[in-house]
Amino acid sequence: MNTPRSSSGPVRPRRAMVLAAGLGVRMRPITERIPKPLITIGGYTLLDRILDRLGAAGVADVVVNAYHLAPLIARHVGQRLSPRIHLSVESTLLETGGGIVNDLPLLGAAPFYAVNGDVLWQDGPVPALAALADAWDPRTMDALLLLHPVATALGYRGRGDFHLHDDGRLARRDGDGDDDAAYLFAGLQILHPRLFANPPAPPFSLNVLFDRALAEGRLHGVVNSGGWCHVSTPEDIAPAEAFVQRWVACRTGGPPAGGVGAGECV
């Protein structure tokens, strides 16, 4: 597949948003006492893993939105030194699209990363955030999504989200038929602020704007070269712990102990 690239070289977003306001319904009863992004896997919270990776990718400022158990999110991010955190507490749940629209003044006019606050991934030969930046082309894209192959997504039981064309454009699978898609949306993306022009009234999902960009041929994807683990219910936590341990073993030269994703170190 030929991945489109910007003629001026890779864009390295300096700002990002972490979507951490969700209720975590499927993770109850754990999320009755802590928000899902603060669940600890392998000794680190999901949120800290994301913030550390954003900082390592050169992001200086991160907006973290919060709604469910927001004081716990506030206390947690207040203990961090970097990257700079701008906490945005929602008085009503705005959902993914509405939450970003609410915080566009903090995100600026340039493309930015947006990351789901409960995503768990491991970088491959090309770090996921770098892969997005390398593939980003503002001439042809309003949104660029990180995809992961369904076949190697640990714990994922769905039918996939997208088909990927040779030029990087995306098409949704037919949700009403027997159409399985090879890739799922991995929860990381680069978005251009123009994607949010004339948005619907919140609350609304980012999927509304993805569909609009898709219809205009401006929704693209790039495939993750590392691992990805589904963390949705309390039963997913033990496999997620093993996933992290196996990747640590791979990166330190130890045995993968059952493999990563499809059973291989990448």
PDB file of C-alpha atoms in Angstrom:
ATOM      1  CA  MET A   1       0.000   0.000   0.000  1.00  0.00           C
ATOM      2  CA  ASN A   2       1.302   3.451  -0.874  1.00  0.00           C
ATOM      3  CA  THR A   3       0.822   5.744   2.101  1.00  0.00           C
ATOM      4  CA  PRO A   4       0.263   9.423   1.222  1.00  0.00           C
ATOM      5  CA  ARG A   5       2.839  11.797   2.626  1.00  0.00           C
ATOM      6  CA  SER A   6       3.021  15.544   2.985  1.00  0.00           C
ATOM      7  CA  SER A   7       5.363  17.243   0.506  1.00  0.00           C
ATOM      8  CA  SER A   8       6.782  19.317   3.363  1.00  0.00           C
ATOM      9  CA  GLY A   9       7.708  16.267   5.461  1.00  0.00           C
ATOM     10  CA  PRO A  10       6.063  14.651   8.461  1.00  0.00           C
ATOM     11  CA  VAL A  11       3.892  16.765  10.728  1.00  0.00           C
ATOM     12  CA  ARG A  12       4.644  16.354  14.434  1.00  0.00           C
ATOM     13  CA  PRO A  13       1.624  17.556  16.391  1.00  0.00           C
ATOM     14  CA  ARG A  14       2.535  19.538  19.481  1.00  0.00           C
ATOM     15  CA  ARG A  15      -0.912  19.300  21.039  1.00  0.00           C
ATOM     16  CA  ALA A  16      -3.180  16.397  21.821  1.00  0.00           C
ATOM     17  CA  MET A  17      -6.451  15.492  23.459  1.00  0.00           C
ATOM     18  CA  VAL A  18      -7.076  12.447  25.623  1.00  0.00           C
ATOM     19  CA  LEU A  19     -10.732  11.454  25.804  1.00  0.00           C
ATOM     20  CA  ALA A  20     -11.158  10.442  29.439  1.00  0.00           C
ATOM     21  CA  ALA A  21     -14.742  11.468  30.219  1.00  0.00           C
ATOM     22  CA  GLY A  22     -16.544   8.180  29.549  1.00  0.00           C
ATOM     23  CA  LEU A  23     -18.599   6.237  32.082  1.00  0.00           C
ATOM     24  CA  GLY A  24     -16.827   2.897  31.563  1.00  0.00           C
ATOM     25  CA  VAL A  25     -20.131   1.042  31.787  1.00  0.00           C
ATOM     26  CA  ARG A  26     -18.807  -2.348  30.639  1.00  0.00           C
ATOM     27  CA  MET A  27     -15.990  -2.152  33.199  1.00  0.00           C
ATOM     28  CA  ARG A  28     -18.367  -1.970  36.175  1.00  0.00           C
ATOM     29  CA  PRO A  29     -18.157  -2.548  39.103  1.00  0.00           C
ATOM     30  CA  ILE A  30     -14.516  -1.353  38.918  1.00  0.00           C
ATOM     31  CA  THR A  31     -15.543   1.953  37.350  1.00  0.00           C
ATOM     32  CA  GLU A  32     -17.997   2.656  40.131  1.00  0.00           C
ATOM     33  CA  ARG A  33     -14.984   3.727  42.205  1.00  0.00           C
ATOM     34  CA  ILE A  34     -12.305   4.730  39.683  1.00  0.00           C
ATOM     35  CA  PRO A  35     -12.590   6.094  36.140  1.00  0.00           C
ATOM     36  CA  LYS A  36     -11.526   3.639  33.482  1.00  0.00           C
ATOM     37  CA  PRO A  37      -8.422   5.608  32.363  1.00  0.00           C
ATOM     38  CA  LEU A  38      -7.037   5.211  35.894  1.00  0.00           C
ATOM     39  CA  ILE A  39      -7.178   1.411  35.836  1.00  0.00           C
ATOM     40  CA  THR A  40      -3.680   0.045  36.368  1.00  0.00           C
ATOM     41  CA  ILE A  41      -2.214  -2.457  33.907  1.00  0.00           C
ATOM     42  CA  GLY A  42       1.338  -3.652  34.370  1.00  0.00           C
ATOM     43  CA  GLY A  43       2.047  -1.125  37.101  1.00  0.00           C
ATOM     44  CA  TYR A  44       0.903   1.971  35.181  1.00  0.00           C
ATOM     45  CA  THR A  45      -2.505   3.504  34.630  1.00  0.00           C
ATOM     46  CA  LEU A  46      -3.884   3.498  31.108  1.00  0.00           C
ATOM     47  CA  LEU A  47      -3.859   7.288  31.222  1.00  0.00           C
ATOM     48  CA  ASP A  48      -0.198   7.525  32.257  1.00  0.00           C
ATOM     49  CA  ARG A  49       0.840   5.143  29.479  1.00  0.00           C
ATOM     50  CA  ILE A  50      -0.879   7.421  26.966  1.00  0.00           C
ATOM     51  CA  LEU A  51       0.533  10.650  28.399  1.00  0.00           C
ATOM     52  CA  ASP A  52       4.049   9.224  28.528  1.00  0.00           C
ATOM     53  CA  ARG A  53       3.858   8.189  24.870  1.00  0.00           C
ATOM     54  CA  LEU A  54       2.496  11.571  23.834  1.00  0.00           C
ATOM     55  CA  GLY A  55       5.331  13.292  25.659  1.00  0.00           C
ATOM     56  CA  ALA A  56       7.895  11.006  24.026  1.00  0.00           C
ATOM     57  CA  ALA A  57       6.398  11.877  20.620  1.00  0.00           C
ATOM     58  CA  GLY A  58       7.075  15.574  21.194  1.00  0.00           C
ATOM     59  CA  VAL A  59       3.661  16.686  22.374  1.00  0.00           C
ATOM     60  CA  ALA A  60       3.970  19.648  24.744  1.00  0.00           C
ATOM     61  CA  ASP A  61       0.322  20.277  25.714  1.00  0.00           C
ATOM     62  CA  VAL A  62      -2.425  17.735  26.326  1.00  0.00           C
ATOM     63  CA  VAL A  63      -6.091  18.440  26.981  1.00  0.00           C
ATOM     64  CA  VAL A  64      -7.660  15.761  29.166  1.00  0.00           C
ATOM     65  CA  ASN A  65     -11.428  15.906  29.443  1.00  0.00           C
ATOM     66  CA  ALA A  66     -13.238  14.432  32.417  1.00  0.00           C
ATOM     67  CA  TYR A  67     -16.791  13.834  33.564  1.00  0.00           C
ATOM     68  CA  HIS A  68     -17.211  10.537  35.420  1.00  0.00           C
ATOM     69  CA  LEU A  69     -15.362  10.768  38.764  1.00  0.00           C
ATOM     70  CA  ALA A  70     -13.652  13.888  37.448  1.00  0.00           C
ATOM     71  CA  PRO A  71     -11.998  14.819  40.791  1.00  0.00           C
ATOM     72  CA  LEU A  72      -9.972  11.604  40.632  1.00  0.00           C
ATOM     73  CA  ILE A  73      -8.767  12.428  37.120  1.00  0.00           C
ATOM     74  CA  ALA A  74      -7.928  15.967  38.270  1.00  0.00           C
ATOM     75  CA  ARG A  75      -5.922  14.766  41.250  1.00  0.00           C
ATOM     76  CA  HIS A  76      -4.040  12.222  39.150  1.00  0.00           C
ATOM     77  CA  VAL A  77      -2.987  14.521  36.316  1.00  0.00           C
ATOM     78  CA  GLY A  78      -2.134  17.240  38.832  1.00  0.00           C
ATOM     79  CA  GLN A  79       0.744  15.069  40.016  1.00  0.00           C
ATOM     80  CA  ARG A  80       2.387  14.943  36.592  1.00  0.00           C
ATOM     81  CA  LEU A  81       5.170  17.273  35.488  1.00  0.00           C
ATOM     82  CA  SER A  82       5.003  16.666  31.747  1.00  0.00           C
ATOM     83  CA  PRO A  83       3.527  17.037  29.272  1.00  0.00           C
ATOM     84  CA  ARG A  84       1.529  20.089  30.339  1.00  0.00           C
ATOM     85  CA  ILE A  85      -2.017  19.027  31.163  1.00  0.00           C
ATOM     86  CA  HIS A  86      -5.070  21.181  30.575  1.00  0.00           C
ATOM     87  CA  LEU A  87      -7.984  19.581  32.411  1.00  0.00           C
ATOM     88  CA  SER A  88     -11.434  20.142  30.924  1.00  0.00           C
ATOM     89  CA  VAL A  89     -14.256  19.037  33.225  1.00  0.00           C
ATOM     90  CA  GLU A  90     -17.595  18.562  31.479  1.00  0.00           C
ATOM     91  CA  SER A  91     -20.761  19.449  33.376  1.00  0.00           C
ATOM     92  CA  THR A  92     -22.695  17.072  31.123  1.00  0.00           C
ATOM     93  CA  LEU A  93     -21.303  14.204  29.113  1.00  0.00           C
ATOM     94  CA  LEU A  94     -20.560  15.532  25.616  1.00  0.00           C
ATOM     95  CA  GLU A  95     -19.356  12.256  24.024  1.00  0.00           C
ATOM     96  CA  THR A  96     -16.268  12.050  21.856  1.00  0.00           C
ATOM     97  CA  GLY A  97     -17.173  14.565  19.156  1.00  0.00           C
ATOM     98  CA  GLY A  98     -18.817  17.060  21.460  1.00  0.00           C
ATOM     99  CA  GLY A  99     -15.938  16.849  23.904  1.00  0.00           C
ATOM    100  CA  ILE A 100     -13.388  17.812  21.276  1.00  0.00           C
ATOM    101  CA  VAL A 101     -15.560  20.650  19.942  1.00  0.00           C
ATOM    102  CA  ASN A 102     -15.805  21.956  23.488  1.00  0.00           C
ATOM    103  CA  ASP A 103     -12.009  22.062  23.773  1.00  0.00           C
ATOM    104  CA  LEU A 104     -11.010  23.282  20.306  1.00  0.00           C
ATOM    105  CA  PRO A 105      -9.933  26.668  21.745  1.00  0.00           C
ATOM    106  CA  LEU A 106      -7.307  24.807  23.784  1.00  0.00           C
ATOM    107  CA  LEU A 107      -6.187  22.671  20.842  1.00  0.00           C
ATOM    108  CA  GLY A 108      -5.448  25.477  18.392  1.00  0.00           C
ATOM    109  CA  ALA A 109      -5.564  25.676  14.623  1.00  0.00           C
ATOM    110  CA  ALA A 110      -3.057  22.944  13.746  1.00  0.00           C
ATOM    111  CA  PRO A 111      -3.660  19.188  13.438  1.00  0.00           C
ATOM    112  CA  PHE A 112      -3.578  17.396  16.783  1.00  0.00           C
ATOM    113  CA  TYR A 113      -3.526  13.896  18.195  1.00  0.00           C
ATOM    114  CA  ALA A 114      -6.682  12.544  19.814  1.00  0.00           C
ATOM    115  CA  VAL A 115      -6.423   9.363  21.865  1.00  0.00           C
ATOM    116  CA  ASN A 116      -9.102   7.345  23.621  1.00  0.00           C
ATOM    117  CA  GLY A 117      -8.339   7.365  27.343  1.00  0.00           C
ATOM    118  CA  ASP A 118      -8.725   3.598  27.734  1.00  0.00           C
ATOM    119  CA  VAL A 119      -6.645   2.326  24.815  1.00  0.00           C
ATOM    120  CA  LEU A 120      -3.773  -0.119  25.418  1.00  0.00           C
ATOM    121  CA  TRP A 121      -1.221  -0.598  22.681  1.00  0.00           C
ATOM    122  CA  GLN A 122       2.458  -1.425  22.311  1.00  0.00           C
ATOM    123  CA  ASP A 123       4.665   0.176  19.704  1.00  0.00           C
ATOM    124  CA  GLY A 124       6.242  -1.858  16.955  1.00  0.00           C
ATOM    125  CA  PRO A 125       9.253  -0.981  14.780  1.00  0.00           C
ATOM    126  CA  VAL A 126       7.545   2.336  14.012  1.00  0.00           C
ATOM    127  CA  PRO A 127       5.864   3.863  17.086  1.00  0.00           C
ATOM    128  CA  ALA A 128       2.143   4.327  16.541  1.00  0.00           C
ATOM    129  CA  LEU A 129       2.152   8.103  17.015  1.00  0.00           C
ATOM    130  CA  ALA A 130       5.122   8.462  14.661  1.00  0.00           C
ATOM    131  CA  ALA A 131       3.373   6.304  12.064  1.00  0.00           C
ATOM    132  CA  LEU A 132       0.409   8.666  12.165  1.00  0.00           C
ATOM    133  CA  ALA A 133       2.645  11.721  11.864  1.00  0.00           C
ATOM    134  CA  ASP A 134       4.634  10.188   8.996  1.00  0.00           C
ATOM    135  CA  ALA A 135       1.466   9.397   7.035  1.00  0.00           C
ATOM    136  CA  TRP A 136      -0.405  12.636   7.696  1.00  0.00           C
ATOM    137  CA  ASP A 137      -1.097  14.693   4.553  1.00  0.00           C
ATOM    138  CA  PRO A 138      -3.264  17.791   5.101  1.00  0.00           C
ATOM    139  CA  ARG A 139      -3.891  18.095   1.370  1.00  0.00           C
ATOM    140  CA  THR A 140      -5.963  14.907   1.303  1.00  0.00           C
ATOM    141  CA  MET A 141      -6.975  14.241   4.918  1.00  0.00           C
ATOM    142  CA  ASP A 142      -9.215  15.670   7.594  1.00  0.00           C
ATOM    143  CA  ALA A 143      -8.767  12.624   9.836  1.00  0.00           C
ATOM    144  CA  LEU A 144      -6.151   9.873   9.926  1.00  0.00           C
ATOM    145  CA  LEU A 145      -6.964   6.858  12.100  1.00  0.00           C
ATOM    146  CA  LEU A 146      -4.625   4.245  13.501  1.00  0.00           C
ATOM    147  CA  LEU A 147      -5.910   0.815  12.515  1.00  0.00           C
ATOM    148  CA  HIS A 148      -5.022  -2.583  13.874  1.00  0.00           C
ATOM    149  CA  PRO A 149      -5.558  -5.934  12.139  1.00  0.00           C
ATOM    150  CA  VAL A 150      -8.502  -7.786  13.641  1.00  0.00           C
ATOM    151  CA  ALA A 151      -6.535 -11.029  13.336  1.00  0.00           C
ATOM    152  CA  THR A 152      -3.891  -9.885  15.857  1.00  0.00           C
ATOM    153  CA  ALA A 153      -6.041  -7.789  18.221  1.00  0.00           C
ATOM    154  CA  LEU A 154      -5.838  -9.485  21.605  1.00  0.00           C
ATOM    155  CA  GLY A 155      -9.236 -10.043  23.201  1.00  0.00           C
ATOM    156  CA  TYR A 156     -11.201  -8.389  20.407  1.00  0.00           C
ATOM    157  CA  ARG A 157     -14.386 -10.234  19.481  1.00  0.00           C
ATOM    158  CA  GLY A 158     -15.921  -7.884  16.937  1.00  0.00           C
ATOM    159  CA  ARG A 159     -16.118  -7.922  13.157  1.00  0.00           C
ATOM    160  CA  GLY A 160     -13.817  -4.989  12.509  1.00  0.00           C
ATOM    161  CA  ASP A 161     -14.581  -1.407  11.581  1.00  0.00           C
ATOM    162  CA  PHE A 162     -12.943  -0.470   8.295  1.00  0.00           C
ATOM    163  CA  HIS A 163     -11.673  -1.635   4.938  1.00  0.00           C
ATOM    164  CA  LEU A 164      -8.434   0.037   3.815  1.00  0.00           C
ATOM    165  CA  HIS A 165      -7.938   1.061   0.190  1.00  0.00           C
ATOM    166  CA  ASP A 166      -4.515   1.027  -1.451  1.00  0.00           C
ATOM    167  CA  ASP A 167      -4.336   4.828  -1.298  1.00  0.00           C
ATOM    168  CA  GLY A 168      -5.051   4.857   2.441  1.00  0.00           C
ATOM    169  CA  ARG A 169      -8.700   5.900   2.231  1.00  0.00           C
ATOM    170  CA  LEU A 170     -11.149   4.089   4.457  1.00  0.00           C
ATOM    171  CA  ALA A 171     -14.522   2.458   3.878  1.00  0.00           C
ATOM    172  CA  ARG A 172     -16.792   1.189   6.628  1.00  0.00           C
ATOM    173  CA  ARG A 173     -17.850  -2.422   6.642  1.00  0.00           C
ATOM    174  CA  ASP A 174     -21.480  -3.118   5.849  1.00  0.00           C
ATOM    175  CA  GLY A 175     -22.986  -3.375   9.304  1.00  0.00           C
ATOM    176  CA  ASP A 176     -26.186  -4.977   8.007  1.00  0.00           C
ATOM    177  CA  GLY A 177     -24.591  -7.799   6.052  1.00  0.00           C
ATOM    178  CA  ASP A 178     -21.960 -10.519   6.364  1.00  0.00           C
ATOM    179  CA  ASP A 179     -19.183  -8.075   5.596  1.00  0.00           C
ATOM    180  CA  ASP A 180     -16.252  -8.488   8.026  1.00  0.00           C
ATOM    181  CA  ALA A 181     -13.563  -5.814   7.963  1.00  0.00           C
ATOM    182  CA  ALA A 182      -9.871  -6.610   8.298  1.00  0.00           C
ATOM    183  CA  TYR A 183      -9.134  -3.642  10.562  1.00  0.00           C
ATOM    184  CA  LEU A 184     -10.458  -2.104  13.751  1.00  0.00           C
ATOM    185  CA  PHE A 185     -10.054   1.505  14.841  1.00  0.00           C
ATOM    186  CA  ALA A 186      -7.301   1.400  17.468  1.00  0.00           C
ATOM    187  CA  GLY A 187      -8.293   4.578  19.332  1.00  0.00           C
ATOM    188  CA  LEU A 188      -5.481   6.896  18.141  1.00  0.00           C
ATOM    189  CA  GLN A 189      -5.760   9.498  15.413  1.00  0.00           C
ATOM    190  CA  ILE A 190      -4.648  12.816  13.985  1.00  0.00           C
ATOM    191  CA  LEU A 191      -7.488  15.271  13.392  1.00  0.00           C
ATOM    192  CA  HIS A 192      -7.561  18.617  11.618  1.00  0.00           C
ATOM    193  CA  PRO A 193      -9.722  21.304  13.270  1.00  0.00           C
ATOM    194  CA  ARG A 194     -11.594  21.795   9.986  1.00  0.00           C
ATOM    195  CA  LEU A 195     -13.157  18.370  10.592  1.00  0.00           C
ATOM    196  CA  PHE A 196     -15.263  20.101  13.258  1.00  0.00           C
ATOM    197  CA  ALA A 197     -16.684  22.849  11.039  1.00  0.00           C
ATOM    198  CA  ASN A 198     -20.470  23.078  11.406  1.00  0.00           C
ATOM    199  CA  PRO A 199     -20.752  20.282  13.972  1.00  0.00           C
ATOM    200  CA  PRO A 200     -24.035  18.933  15.312  1.00  0.00           C
ATOM    201  CA  ALA A 201     -25.131  19.995  18.762  1.00  0.00           C
ATOM    202  CA  PRO A 202     -23.493  17.945  21.521  1.00  0.00           C
ATOM    203  CA  PRO A 203     -23.552  15.309  22.697  1.00  0.00           C
ATOM    204  CA  PHE A 204     -22.407  13.509  19.567  1.00  0.00           C
ATOM    205  CA  SER A 205     -19.896  10.853  18.589  1.00  0.00           C
ATOM    206  CA  LEU A 206     -16.816  11.402  16.452  1.00  0.00           C
ATOM    207  CA  ASN A 207     -18.305   8.778  14.149  1.00  0.00           C
ATOM    208  CA  VAL A 208     -20.683  11.452  12.831  1.00  0.00           C
ATOM    209  CA  LEU A 209     -17.733  13.467  11.573  1.00  0.00           C
ATOM    210  CA  PHE A 210     -15.844  10.380  10.422  1.00  0.00           C
ATOM    211  CA  ASP A 211     -18.781   9.533   8.161  1.00  0.00           C
ATOM    212  CA  ARG A 212     -18.787  13.042   6.745  1.00  0.00           C
ATOM    213  CA  ALA A 213     -15.047  12.873   6.021  1.00  0.00           C
ATOM    214  CA  LEU A 214     -15.466   9.396   4.565  1.00  0.00           C
ATOM    215  CA  ALA A 215     -18.113  10.646   2.149  1.00  0.00           C
ATOM    216  CA  GLU A 216     -15.679  13.329   0.995  1.00  0.00           C
ATOM    217  CA  GLY A 217     -12.778  10.878   0.649  1.00  0.00           C
ATOM    218  CA  ARG A 218     -10.867  12.571   3.473  1.00  0.00           C
ATOM    219  CA  LEU A 219     -10.913   9.789   6.098  1.00  0.00           C
ATOM    220  CA  HIS A 220      -7.679   7.797   5.926  1.00  0.00           C
ATOM    221  CA  GLY A 221      -5.961   5.092   7.940  1.00  0.00           C
ATOM    222  CA  VAL A 222      -2.514   3.714   8.736  1.00  0.00           C
ATOM    223  CA  VAL A 223      -1.851   0.267  10.210  1.00  0.00           C
ATOM    224  CA  ASN A 224      -0.240  -0.209  13.612  1.00  0.00           C
ATOM    225  CA  SER A 225       2.981  -2.235  13.424  1.00  0.00           C
ATOM    226  CA  GLY A 226       2.898  -3.193  17.105  1.00  0.00           C
ATOM    227  CA  GLY A 227       0.405  -4.834  19.443  1.00  0.00           C
ATOM    228  CA  TRP A 228      -3.075  -3.870  20.596  1.00  0.00           C
ATOM    229  CA  CYS A 229      -5.195  -5.235  23.431  1.00  0.00           C
ATOM    230  CA  HIS A 230      -8.930  -4.879  23.995  1.00  0.00           C
ATOM    231  CA  VAL A 231      -9.690  -3.652  27.536  1.00  0.00           C
ATOM    232  CA  SER A 232     -13.438  -3.463  27.984  1.00  0.00           C
ATOM    233  CA  THR A 233     -14.616  -5.602  30.918  1.00  0.00           C
ATOM    234  CA  PRO A 234     -13.110  -6.742  34.231  1.00  0.00           C
ATOM    235  CA  GLU A 235     -12.391 -10.101  32.603  1.00  0.00           C
ATOM    236  CA  ASP A 236     -10.066  -8.339  30.136  1.00  0.00           C
ATOM    237  CA  ILE A 237      -7.671  -7.117  32.815  1.00  0.00           C
ATOM    238  CA  ALA A 238      -5.766 -10.377  33.355  1.00  0.00           C
ATOM    239  CA  PRO A 239      -5.116 -10.878  29.604  1.00  0.00           C
ATOM    240  CA  ALA A 240      -4.073  -7.223  29.391  1.00  0.00           C
ATOM    241  CA  GLU A 241      -1.552  -7.745  32.197  1.00  0.00           C
ATOM    242  CA  ALA A 242      -0.128 -10.734  30.322  1.00  0.00           C
ATOM    243  CA  PHE A 243      -0.046  -8.705  27.104  1.00  0.00           C
ATOM    244  CA  VAL A 244       2.101  -6.025  28.748  1.00  0.00           C
ATOM    245  CA  GLN A 245       4.404  -8.594  30.347  1.00  0.00           C
ATOM    246  CA  ARG A 246       4.967 -10.362  27.034  1.00  0.00           C
ATOM    247  CA  TRP A 247       5.841  -7.105  25.306  1.00  0.00           C
ATOM    248  CA  VAL A 248       8.298  -6.225  28.057  1.00  0.00           C
ATOM    249  CA  ALA A 249       9.910  -9.627  27.536  1.00  0.00           C
ATOM    250  CA  CYS A 250      10.102  -9.053  23.792  1.00  0.00           C
ATOM    251  CA  ARG A 251      11.717  -5.651  24.205  1.00  0.00           C
ATOM    252  CA  THR A 252      14.270  -6.921  26.734  1.00  0.00           C
ATOM    253  CA  GLY A 253      15.216  -9.973  24.724  1.00  0.00           C
ATOM    254  CA  GLY A 254      13.406 -12.513  26.881  1.00  0.00           C
ATOM    255  CA  PRO A 255      11.032 -15.226  25.679  1.00  0.00           C
ATOM    256  CA  PRO A 256       7.615 -13.943  24.600  1.00  0.00           C
ATOM    257  CA  ALA A 257       5.908 -16.567  26.807  1.00  0.00           C
ATOM    258  CA  GLY A 258       2.961 -17.263  24.574  1.00  0.00           C
ATOM    259  CA  GLY A 259       3.483 -14.504  22.069  1.00  0.00           C
ATOM    260  CA  VAL A 260       2.173 -11.031  21.470  1.00  0.00           C
ATOM    261  CA  GLY A 261      -1.065 -10.544  19.564  1.00  0.00           C
ATOM    262  CA  ALA A 262      -0.810 -13.258  16.948  1.00  0.00           C
ATOM    263  CA  GLY A 263       1.953 -15.001  18.888  1.00  0.00           C
ATOM    264  CA  GLU A 264       5.041 -13.195  17.636  1.00  0.00           C
ATOM    265  CA  CYS A 265       7.346 -10.445  18.864  1.00  0.00           C
ATOM    266  CA  VAL A 266       7.154  -7.652  16.289  1.00  0.00           C
TER     267      VAL A 266
END
